Amino acid sequence: DAGVTQSPTHLIKTRGQQVTLRCSPKSGHDTVSWYQQALGQGPQFIFQYYEEEERQRGNFPDRFSGHQFPNYSSELNVNALLLGDSALYLCASSLASSTYEQYFGPGTRLTVT
Amino acid sequence: GEDVEQSLFLSVREGDSSVINCTYTDSSSTYLYWYKQEPGAGLQLLTYIFSNMDMKQDQRLTVLLNKKDKHLSLRIADTQTGDSAIYFCAERRGSTLGRLYFGRGTQLTVWP
């Protein structure tokens, strides 16, 4: 039973560029949440997708957008990258009927130079 | 306050018990969580407790919940060097559809 997978593992981008991160949820899960973890901080909620729609959103600008596909996998897109976007981006999956259990992937480390 | 609070550092000797404390913010929080993060890795769900419980035990882990004081603790019995990691407390507030609010994490260091 595959857990949550994310790609790529590491990414280096330049200010102003755009980036796409990918997540495949744990088998059987239908809900995907994205979190940003800056160095030395706890994860901060970006948004959550269910049934291919954004269901709720944290305090992040519109530069952060996402998508969920029919197979429940998800993408996180960040436009016009800033140095402050450098962080570990974590994907968490859960089942809509029991979202109290959330499992995280290994994360994508994004460095913006 | 708005933030989940945790002490940042804890050091213990191998074989001792570790107790990591957390103060959460919302009295209507339904679930409280403990996650573990090892260097360069994602978050591992260790355990969680429903708000109508006072205690939950799972092998070496014991979670205590004091709803009156909004205080959560994680006790690790017989702490091992492999337990060295950052431990995050998180709360699921009210009807936030599964959104989790995390503390800054407690760095646990276990000395041999």
Short mmCIF file of N, CA, C and O in Angstrom, two decimals, chain A residues 35 37 40-43 45 48 55-58 88 99-102 104-106, chain B residues 31 33 35 37 40-43 45 48 88 92 96-100 102-104:
data_model
loop_
_atom_site.label_atom_id
_atom_site.label_comp_id
_atom_site.label_asym_id
_atom_site.label_seq_id
_atom_site.Cartn_x
_atom_site.Cartn_y
_atom_site.Cartn_z
N TYR A 35 0.59 22.14 2.54
CA TYR A 35 1.14 22.95 3.62
C TYR A 35 2.52 23.47 3.21
O TYR A 35 3.26 22.79 2.49
N GLN A 37 6.11 24.67 4.92
CA GLN A 37 6.88 24.67 6.16
C GLN A 37 8.19 25.43 5.95
O GLN A 37 9.11 24.92 5.31
N GLY A 40 12.50 26.08 10.46
CA GLY A 40 12.31 26.36 11.88
C GLY A 40 10.88 26.63 12.30
O GLY A 40 10.64 27.01 13.45
N GLN A 41 9.95 26.43 11.40
CA GLN A 41 8.54 26.71 11.69
C GLN A 41 7.70 25.45 11.55
O GLN A 41 8.14 24.44 10.99
N GLY A 42 6.48 25.52 12.06
CA GLY A 42 5.54 24.44 11.83
C GLY A 42 4.87 24.63 10.47
O GLY A 42 4.90 25.72 9.89
N PRO A 43 4.28 23.59 9.94
CA PRO A 43 3.58 23.71 8.65
C PRO A 43 2.41 24.69 8.73
O PRO A 43 1.71 24.74 9.73
N PHE A 45 -1.06 25.88 6.60
CA PHE A 45 -2.03 25.39 5.63
C PHE A 45 -2.15 26.33 4.45
O PHE A 45 -2.36 27.55 4.63
N GLN A 48 -6.93 23.10 0.47
CA GLN A 48 -7.37 21.70 0.46
C GLN A 48 -8.26 21.46 -0.75
O GLN A 48 -9.10 22.30 -1.08
N ARG A 55 -11.57 23.43 -1.47
CA ARG A 55 -12.63 23.40 -0.47
C ARG A 55 -12.41 24.45 0.62
O ARG A 55 -13.35 24.99 1.18
N GLN A 56 -11.17 24.70 0.92
CA GLN A 56 -10.85 25.77 1.86
C GLN A 56 -9.44 26.24 1.60
O GLN A 56 -8.63 25.52 1.01
N ARG A 57 -9.14 27.46 2.07
CA ARG A 57 -7.87 28.09 1.76
C ARG A 57 -7.34 28.81 2.97
O ARG A 57 -8.10 29.41 3.73
N GLY A 58 -6.03 28.74 3.15
CA GLY A 58 -5.38 29.47 4.21
C GLY A 58 -5.01 30.87 3.74
O GLY A 58 -5.43 31.32 2.67
N LEU A 88 9.80 23.92 2.63
CA LEU A 88 9.41 22.54 2.37
C LEU A 88 7.91 22.54 2.13
O LEU A 88 7.15 23.03 2.98
N THR A 99 -11.69 12.81 7.91
CA THR A 99 -10.49 13.64 7.72
C THR A 99 -9.66 13.78 8.98
O THR A 99 -8.66 14.49 8.97
N TYR A 100 -10.05 13.11 10.06
CA TYR A 100 -9.23 13.23 11.26
C TYR A 100 -7.89 12.51 11.12
O TYR A 100 -6.97 12.78 11.86
N GLU A 101 -7.77 11.59 10.19
CA GLU A 101 -6.48 10.95 9.94
C GLU A 101 -5.87 11.55 8.69
O GLU A 101 -6.38 11.34 7.60
N GLN A 102 -4.78 12.29 8.86
CA GLN A 102 -4.10 12.90 7.73
C GLN A 102 -2.67 12.40 7.69
O GLN A 102 -1.96 12.46 8.68
N PHE A 104 1.06 12.56 5.76
CA PHE A 104 1.89 13.47 4.98
C PHE A 104 2.89 12.73 4.10
O PHE A 104 3.37 11.65 4.45
N GLY A 105 3.20 13.37 2.98
CA GLY A 105 4.26 12.89 2.13
C GLY A 105 5.61 13.39 2.60
O GLY A 105 5.70 14.14 3.58
N PRO A 106 6.69 13.02 1.89
CA PRO A 106 8.04 13.42 2.29
C PRO A 106 8.36 14.88 2.01
O PRO A 106 9.34 15.40 2.53
N TYR B 31 -10.00 17.32 17.34
CA TYR B 31 -8.91 16.35 17.40
C TYR B 31 -7.60 17.08 17.67
O TYR B 31 -7.38 18.18 17.16
N TYR B 33 -3.30 16.34 17.72
CA TYR B 33 -2.38 15.42 17.08
C TYR B 33 -0.95 15.61 17.56
O TYR B 33 -0.55 16.70 17.96
N TYR B 35 2.72 14.77 15.64
CA TYR B 35 3.48 14.33 14.48
C TYR B 35 4.97 14.37 14.81
O TYR B 35 5.42 15.20 15.59
N GLN B 37 8.89 14.56 13.01
CA GLN B 37 9.62 14.88 11.79
C GLN B 37 11.10 14.65 12.01
O GLN B 37 11.72 15.29 12.85
N GLY B 40 15.16 16.26 7.28
CA GLY B 40 14.98 16.10 5.84
C GLY B 40 13.77 15.29 5.42
O GLY B 40 13.65 14.95 4.24
N ALA B 41 12.88 15.00 6.35
CA ALA B 41 11.75 14.13 6.04
C ALA B 41 10.42 14.87 6.21
O ALA B 41 10.37 15.99 6.71
N GLY B 42 9.35 14.20 5.81
CA GLY B 42 8.01 14.74 6.02
C GLY B 42 7.54 14.46 7.43
O GLY B 42 8.33 14.11 8.31
N LEU B 43 6.25 14.60 7.66
CA LEU B 43 5.67 14.39 8.99
C LEU B 43 5.09 12.99 9.10
O LEU B 43 4.37 12.54 8.22
N LEU B 45 2.59 10.71 11.31
CA LEU B 45 1.52 10.75 12.30
C LEU B 45 1.82 9.74 13.40
O LEU B 45 1.88 8.54 13.16
N TYR B 48 -3.19 10.51 17.74
CA TYR B 48 -4.12 11.63 17.88
C TYR B 48 -5.15 11.25 18.94
O TYR B 48 -5.32 10.07 19.27
N PHE B 88 5.71 17.77 16.57
CA PHE B 88 4.73 18.83 16.36
C PHE B 88 3.40 18.46 16.98
O PHE B 88 2.89 17.36 16.76
N ARG B 92 -7.14 20.43 15.28
CA ARG B 92 -8.16 20.58 14.26
C ARG B 92 -9.29 21.36 14.91
O ARG B 92 -9.96 20.86 15.80
N THR B 96 -13.40 23.04 10.64
CA THR B 96 -12.48 23.54 9.61
C THR B 96 -12.15 22.49 8.57
O THR B 96 -11.13 22.56 7.92
N LEU B 97 -13.01 21.48 8.43
CA LEU B 97 -12.89 20.51 7.35
C LEU B 97 -11.50 19.88 7.25
O LEU B 97 -10.99 19.66 6.17
N GLY B 98 -10.90 19.63 8.39
CA GLY B 98 -9.65 18.89 8.38
C GLY B 98 -8.40 19.75 8.34
O GLY B 98 -7.30 19.21 8.38
N ARG B 99 -8.56 21.07 8.27
CA ARG B 99 -7.36 21.93 8.30
C ARG B 99 -6.70 21.79 9.67
O ARG B 99 -7.38 21.86 10.70
N LEU B 100 -5.37 21.63 9.67
CA LEU B 100 -4.63 21.50 10.92
C LEU B 100 -3.82 22.76 11.19
O LEU B 100 -3.28 23.37 10.27
N PHE B 102 -0.59 23.99 13.39
CA PHE B 102 0.58 23.40 14.03
C PHE B 102 1.31 24.38 14.93
O PHE B 102 1.34 25.58 14.69
N GLY B 103 1.97 23.81 15.95
CA GLY B 103 2.95 24.56 16.71
C GLY B 103 4.27 24.61 15.96
O GLY B 103 4.40 24.04 14.86
N ARG B 104 5.27 25.24 16.57
CA ARG B 104 6.58 25.37 15.92
C ARG B 104 7.43 24.12 16.08
O ARG B 104 8.48 24.01 15.45
#
